[in-house]
Amino acid sequence: MNYRTFGRTGWKISEIGYGMWGLAGWTGSDKEEVLRALQRAVDLGCNFFDTAWAYADGVSEEILNQLLKNNPDKQLYAATKIPPKNRQWPSKPESKLADVFPADYIVEYTEKSLKNLGVETIDLQQFHVWEDAWSDQDEWKEAITKLSQQGKVRAWGLSVNRWEPDNSLNTIRTGLIDAVQVIYNIFDQNPEDNLFPLCRELNIGIIARVPFDEGTLTGTFTKETTFPASDWRSTYFVPENLNSSVDHADALRPLIPDGMSMPEMALRFILSNPDVHTTIPGMRQIRNVEANIAASDGNGLSTELLRELKGHRWDRTPTEWSQ
């Protein structure tokens, strides 16, 4: 495992982190299997774990609590998120801060996460949605400053809405944000335009989420793929999205180097960008952990392949199904 310095926090974090959304709302989640996979990740050098209160109403945080307790001798970083009070993902331009993140609510859910994680200080507390129009409002600033001063949070971050990387720039410029979590993968390259340069300038940590485009970049989907009604992807991969996603993935197949899988190429694309400090694939099984962490060997993709992959950028805008 290779490690990168997480912006101005100075933390040395594994460039392959662990996304813990897959513990809820997805098909095939088994708690005991997940705990074994999490421990295997720790054993292989993963030290950055990203969860959220919204992942099964704190259950994912409690699972991370168990992992932390099982590894008291290791420096593991726990990142979580405050859910929007109105429970709307993503937030909308007309959303009001008072309805989404009022000050007392920020404090309340930070306390909930502290309890669920079983820690005295949260390493990285993030806002699970965000509108840059809130950047100049004092309520959230005063709340996070107080929590930091009380020693309850070490660093603060934004989880940027899907396909809206620029909906964060003014907030980052306030100086109160230490990290951003943004969708970045072979298709979603638009964070490179404005977000990454600003983060580089201000030394902000970057977490690349959705490295496999919700599964498209595993190369396993077909236009006949279906998901159970209880699986979040059943509402995301509507025919319009599934058909186009499969077409975009199929167009990549001729570019995959010999001996490499599409998921490995997808991870190596992200890790080839030095602006990214960690990427957080979801991993429910040990075989996924081992395969993904194997990509952290310091070998990026060739300049020629990266140039070809740049041509597969797929700019998308939020729609009714893209929460």
Coordinates of C-alpha atoms in Angstrom, one line a residue:
M1 CA 0.0 0.0 0.0
N2 CA 1.2 3.5 -0.8
Y3 CA 0.3 6.5 1.3
R4 CA -0.3 10.2 0.4
T5 CA -0.3 13.3 2.6
F6 CA -3.9 14.3 3.1
G7 CA -3.7 18.0 2.3
R8 CA -3.0 20.3 5.2
T9 CA -4.1 17.7 7.8
G10 CA -0.7 16.1 7.3
W11 CA -2.2 12.7 7.7
K12 CA -0.5 9.9 5.8
I13 CA -3.5 8.0 4.4
S14 CA -3.7 4.9 2.2
E15 CA -4.4 5.8 -1.4
I16 CA -6.9 3.0 -1.5
G17 CA -9.4 3.8 1.3
Y18 CA -12.6 1.9 2.2
G19 CA -16.1 3.2 1.2
M20 CA -18.6 1.8 3.6
W21 CA -21.9 2.8 1.9
G22 CA -22.3 -0.8 0.6
L23 CA -23.2 -2.0 4.1
A24 CA -26.8 -0.7 3.5
G25 CA -29.2 -0.2 0.6
W26 CA -27.3 -2.6 -1.6
T27 CA -27.9 -6.2 -2.5
G28 CA -25.6 -8.9 -0.9
S29 CA -24.4 -7.2 2.3
D30 CA -23.5 -9.6 5.1
K31 CA -22.2 -8.1 8.3
E32 CA -19.8 -10.8 9.3
E33 CA -18.4 -11.0 5.8
V34 CA -18.0 -7.2 5.7
L35 CA -16.1 -7.3 9.0
R36 CA -13.7 -9.9 7.6
A37 CA -13.2 -7.8 4.5
L38 CA -12.6 -4.7 6.6
Q39 CA -10.0 -6.5 8.7
R40 CA -8.3 -7.8 5.6
A41 CA -8.1 -4.3 4.4
V42 CA -6.4 -3.2 7.6
D43 CA -4.0 -6.1 7.4
L44 CA -3.1 -5.0 3.9
G45 CA -2.4 -1.4 5.0
C46 CA -5.7 0.4 4.4
N47 CA -6.1 3.1 7.1
F48 CA -8.8 5.4 5.8
F49 CA -12.5 4.4 6.3
D50 CA -15.4 6.5 5.0
T51 CA -18.8 6.0 6.4
A52 CA -21.9 8.2 7.2
W53 CA -24.7 8.3 9.7
A54 CA -27.1 7.8 6.8
Y55 CA -25.7 4.4 6.0
A56 CA -28.4 2.4 7.8
D57 CA -29.0 5.0 10.4
G58 CA -25.7 4.6 12.1
V59 CA -25.2 0.9 11.6
S60 CA -22.2 1.4 9.3
E61 CA -20.6 3.7 11.9
E62 CA -21.1 1.0 14.6
I63 CA -19.4 -1.5 12.3
L64 CA -16.4 0.9 12.0
N65 CA -16.5 1.2 15.8
Q66 CA -15.9 -2.5 16.0
L67 CA -13.1 -2.4 13.5
L68 CA -11.4 0.4 15.5
K69 CA -11.7 -1.6 18.7
N70 CA -10.3 -4.6 17.1
N71 CA -7.2 -2.7 16.0
P72 CA -6.2 -0.5 18.9
D73 CA -2.5 -0.5 18.0
K74 CA -3.1 0.9 14.5
Q75 CA -3.6 4.5 13.3
L76 CA -6.9 4.2 11.5
Y77 CA -8.7 7.4 10.2
A78 CA -12.5 7.5 10.5
A79 CA -14.4 9.8 8.2
T80 CA -18.2 10.2 8.5
K81 CA -21.0 12.5 7.4
I82 CA -23.8 14.6 8.8
P83 CA -27.1 13.7 6.9
P84 CA -29.2 16.6 5.6
K85 CA -31.9 17.4 8.1
N86 CA -34.6 17.4 5.4
R87 CA -33.3 14.0 4.2
Q88 CA -32.9 15.2 0.6
W89 CA -30.1 13.9 -1.5
P90 CA -28.8 15.9 -3.2
S91 CA -29.5 19.3 -1.9
K92 CA -31.1 21.7 -4.4
P93 CA -30.1 25.3 -5.3
E94 CA -33.2 26.5 -3.5
S95 CA -32.4 24.5 -0.3
K96 CA -32.1 26.7 2.8
L97 CA -29.2 26.1 5.2
A98 CA -31.7 26.3 8.1
D99 CA -33.6 23.3 6.7
V100 CA -30.5 21.2 6.0
F101 CA -27.8 22.0 8.5
P102 CA -28.9 24.3 11.3
A103 CA -26.3 24.8 14.0
D104 CA -27.9 22.7 16.7
Y105 CA -28.4 19.9 14.2
I106 CA -24.7 19.9 13.2
V107 CA -23.9 19.5 16.9
E108 CA -26.6 16.8 17.5
Y109 CA -25.4 14.5 14.7
T110 CA -21.8 15.0 15.4
E111 CA -22.6 13.7 19.0
K112 CA -24.5 10.8 17.5
S113 CA -21.6 9.9 15.3
L114 CA -19.1 10.1 18.2
K115 CA -21.2 7.7 20.1
N116 CA -21.7 5.3 17.2
L117 CA -18.0 5.3 16.3
G118 CA -17.0 5.0 20.0
V119 CA -14.4 7.8 19.7
E120 CA -13.8 11.0 21.5
T121 CA -12.8 12.8 18.3
I122 CA -14.0 12.3 14.7
D123 CA -11.0 12.5 12.4
L124 CA -13.1 13.9 9.4
Q125 CA -16.6 15.1 9.7
Q126 CA -18.3 15.9 6.4
F127 CA -21.5 17.5 5.2
H128 CA -23.3 14.8 3.2
V129 CA -24.7 17.3 0.8
W130 CA -23.8 20.9 0.1
E131 CA -24.8 24.2 -1.7
D132 CA -22.1 26.7 -2.3
A133 CA -24.7 29.5 -1.7
W134 CA -24.3 28.7 2.0
S135 CA -20.6 29.6 2.0
D136 CA -21.1 33.1 3.5
Q137 CA -23.6 32.1 6.2
D138 CA -22.3 32.2 9.7
E139 CA -24.4 29.5 11.4
W140 CA -22.5 26.5 10.0
K141 CA -19.2 28.2 10.5
E142 CA -19.8 28.9 14.2
A143 CA -21.0 25.4 14.8
I144 CA -18.0 23.7 13.2
T145 CA -15.6 26.1 14.9
K146 CA -17.1 25.3 18.3
L147 CA -16.9 21.6 17.7
S148 CA -13.3 21.8 16.6
Q149 CA -12.4 23.9 19.7
Q150 CA -14.1 21.3 21.9
G151 CA -11.9 18.6 20.4
K152 CA -14.8 16.7 18.9
V153 CA -13.7 17.0 15.3
R154 CA -10.2 17.2 13.9
A155 CA -11.0 18.2 10.3
W156 CA -14.0 19.2 8.2
G157 CA -15.1 18.2 4.7
L158 CA -17.7 18.5 2.1
S159 CA -19.2 15.6 0.2
V160 CA -19.9 17.3 -3.1
N161 CA -23.2 16.6 -4.8
R162 CA -23.1 14.2 -7.8
W163 CA -21.9 15.9 -11.0
E164 CA -21.6 19.3 -9.3
P165 CA -17.9 19.7 -8.4
D166 CA -17.9 23.5 -8.7
N167 CA -20.8 23.7 -6.2
S168 CA -18.2 24.0 -3.4
L169 CA -15.5 26.4 -4.5
N170 CA -16.5 29.5 -2.5
T171 CA -17.0 27.3 0.6
I172 CA -13.5 25.9 0.2
R173 CA -12.1 29.4 0.0
T174 CA -13.5 30.2 3.5
G175 CA -10.5 28.4 4.9
L176 CA -12.7 26.3 7.2
I177 CA -12.8 23.2 5.0
D178 CA -9.9 20.7 5.1
A179 CA -11.1 18.1 2.6
V180 CA -13.6 17.5 -0.3
Q181 CA -15.1 14.2 -1.4
V182 CA -16.1 14.2 -5.0
I183 CA -17.1 11.8 -7.7
Y184 CA -14.0 11.3 -9.9
N185 CA -13.4 8.4 -12.3
I186 CA -12.7 7.7 -16.0
F187 CA -16.1 9.1 -17.0
D188 CA -16.4 11.9 -14.4
Q189 CA -13.3 14.0 -15.1
N190 CA -14.8 17.5 -14.6
P191 CA -13.3 17.9 -11.1
E192 CA -10.0 18.4 -12.9
D193 CA -11.3 21.7 -14.4
N194 CA -11.7 23.9 -11.3
L195 CA -12.0 21.9 -8.1
F196 CA -8.6 20.1 -8.2
P197 CA -6.6 23.2 -9.1
L198 CA -8.2 25.1 -6.2
C199 CA -7.6 22.2 -3.7
R200 CA -4.0 22.0 -4.9
E201 CA -3.6 25.8 -4.3
L202 CA -5.1 25.7 -0.8
N203 CA -3.7 22.2 0.2
I204 CA -7.1 20.6 0.6
G205 CA -7.4 16.8 0.9
I206 CA -9.2 15.1 -2.0
I207 CA -11.2 11.9 -1.6
A208 CA -12.3 10.4 -5.0
R209 CA -15.5 8.5 -4.5
V210 CA -17.5 6.3 -6.9
P211 CA -14.3 5.0 -8.7
F212 CA -16.4 2.4 -10.6
D213 CA -19.3 4.7 -11.5
E214 CA -21.7 2.8 -9.2
G215 CA -20.5 -0.5 -10.9
T216 CA -20.5 0.5 -14.5
L217 CA -16.7 0.5 -14.6
T218 CA -16.5 -3.1 -13.3
G219 CA -17.5 -4.1 -16.8
T220 CA -20.0 -6.6 -15.5
F221 CA -23.3 -4.8 -16.4
T222 CA -25.3 -5.5 -19.5
K223 CA -28.4 -3.8 -20.8
E224 CA -30.4 -6.6 -19.2
T225 CA -28.9 -6.1 -15.7
T226 CA -31.6 -5.7 -13.0
F227 CA -31.5 -4.9 -9.3
P228 CA -34.0 -5.8 -6.6
A229 CA -36.4 -3.0 -5.7
S230 CA -34.7 -2.7 -2.3
D231 CA -31.4 -2.0 -3.9
W232 CA -30.6 1.7 -4.4
R233 CA -29.3 1.0 -7.9
S234 CA -32.8 0.0 -9.1
T235 CA -33.7 3.7 -9.1
Y236 CA -30.4 4.9 -10.3
F237 CA -29.9 2.6 -13.3
V238 CA -33.1 3.4 -15.0
P239 CA -33.1 2.2 -18.7
E240 CA -31.9 5.6 -19.9
N241 CA -28.9 5.5 -17.6
L242 CA -28.2 1.7 -17.8
N243 CA -28.1 1.6 -21.6
S244 CA -25.8 4.6 -21.9
S245 CA -23.6 3.4 -19.1
V246 CA -23.1 0.0 -20.7
D247 CA -22.3 1.6 -24.0
H248 CA -19.7 3.9 -22.4
A249 CA -18.1 0.9 -20.6
D250 CA -18.1 -1.2 -23.7
A251 CA -16.2 1.5 -25.5
L252 CA -13.4 1.2 -23.0
R253 CA -12.8 -2.5 -23.5
P254 CA -10.3 -2.2 -26.4
L255 CA -8.1 0.0 -24.2
I256 CA -7.7 -2.4 -21.3
P257 CA -4.0 -3.4 -21.1
D258 CA -3.2 -7.1 -21.3
G259 CA -3.4 -8.8 -17.9
M260 CA -5.5 -5.9 -16.4
S261 CA -9.2 -5.9 -15.6
M262 CA -11.5 -2.9 -16.2
P263 CA -11.8 -2.2 -12.4
E264 CA -8.0 -2.2 -12.1
M265 CA -7.7 0.2 -15.0
A266 CA -10.4 2.4 -13.4
L267 CA -8.5 2.5 -10.1
R268 CA -5.1 3.1 -11.7
F269 CA -6.6 6.0 -13.7
I270 CA -7.6 7.7 -10.4
L271 CA -4.3 6.9 -8.7
S272 CA -2.4 8.3 -11.7
N273 CA -3.6 11.8 -10.7
P274 CA -1.4 13.2 -7.9
D275 CA -4.1 15.6 -6.9
V276 CA -6.1 12.7 -5.5
H277 CA -5.1 11.5 -2.0
T278 CA -7.3 8.5 -1.6
T279 CA -10.1 6.7 -3.5
I280 CA -12.8 4.8 -1.6
P281 CA -14.2 1.8 -3.5
G282 CA -17.0 -0.1 -1.7
M283 CA -15.7 -3.6 -0.8
R284 CA -18.0 -6.3 0.7
Q285 CA -15.8 -9.3 0.1
I286 CA -12.2 -10.2 0.8
R287 CA -11.5 -10.9 -2.9
N288 CA -12.6 -7.3 -3.7
V289 CA -10.3 -5.9 -1.0
E290 CA -7.3 -7.8 -2.3
A291 CA -7.9 -7.0 -5.9
N292 CA -8.4 -3.2 -5.2
I293 CA -5.5 -2.8 -2.8
A294 CA -3.2 -4.5 -5.3
A295 CA -3.7 -1.5 -7.5
S296 CA -1.7 0.5 -4.9
D297 CA 1.7 -0.5 -6.1
G298 CA 3.0 2.9 -7.4
N299 CA 2.5 2.0 -11.0
G300 CA 0.2 4.4 -12.8
L301 CA -1.2 4.0 -16.3
S302 CA 1.0 5.0 -19.3
T303 CA 0.9 8.5 -20.6
E304 CA -0.5 7.2 -23.8
L305 CA -3.3 5.3 -22.2
L306 CA -4.2 8.2 -19.9
R307 CA -4.4 10.4 -23.0
E308 CA -6.8 8.0 -24.6
L309 CA -8.9 7.7 -21.5
K310 CA -9.2 11.5 -21.4
G311 CA -11.3 11.1 -24.5
H312 CA -13.8 9.0 -22.6
R313 CA -14.9 11.9 -20.4
W314 CA -18.6 11.8 -20.0
D315 CA -20.1 15.1 -18.7
R316 CA -23.5 14.6 -17.1
T317 CA -25.9 16.9 -15.2
P318 CA -28.1 16.0 -12.3
T319 CA -31.5 14.5 -13.1
E320 CA -34.4 13.2 -11.2
W321 CA -32.8 9.7 -10.8
S322 CA -29.2 10.8 -10.1
Q323 CA -29.4 11.4 -6.3

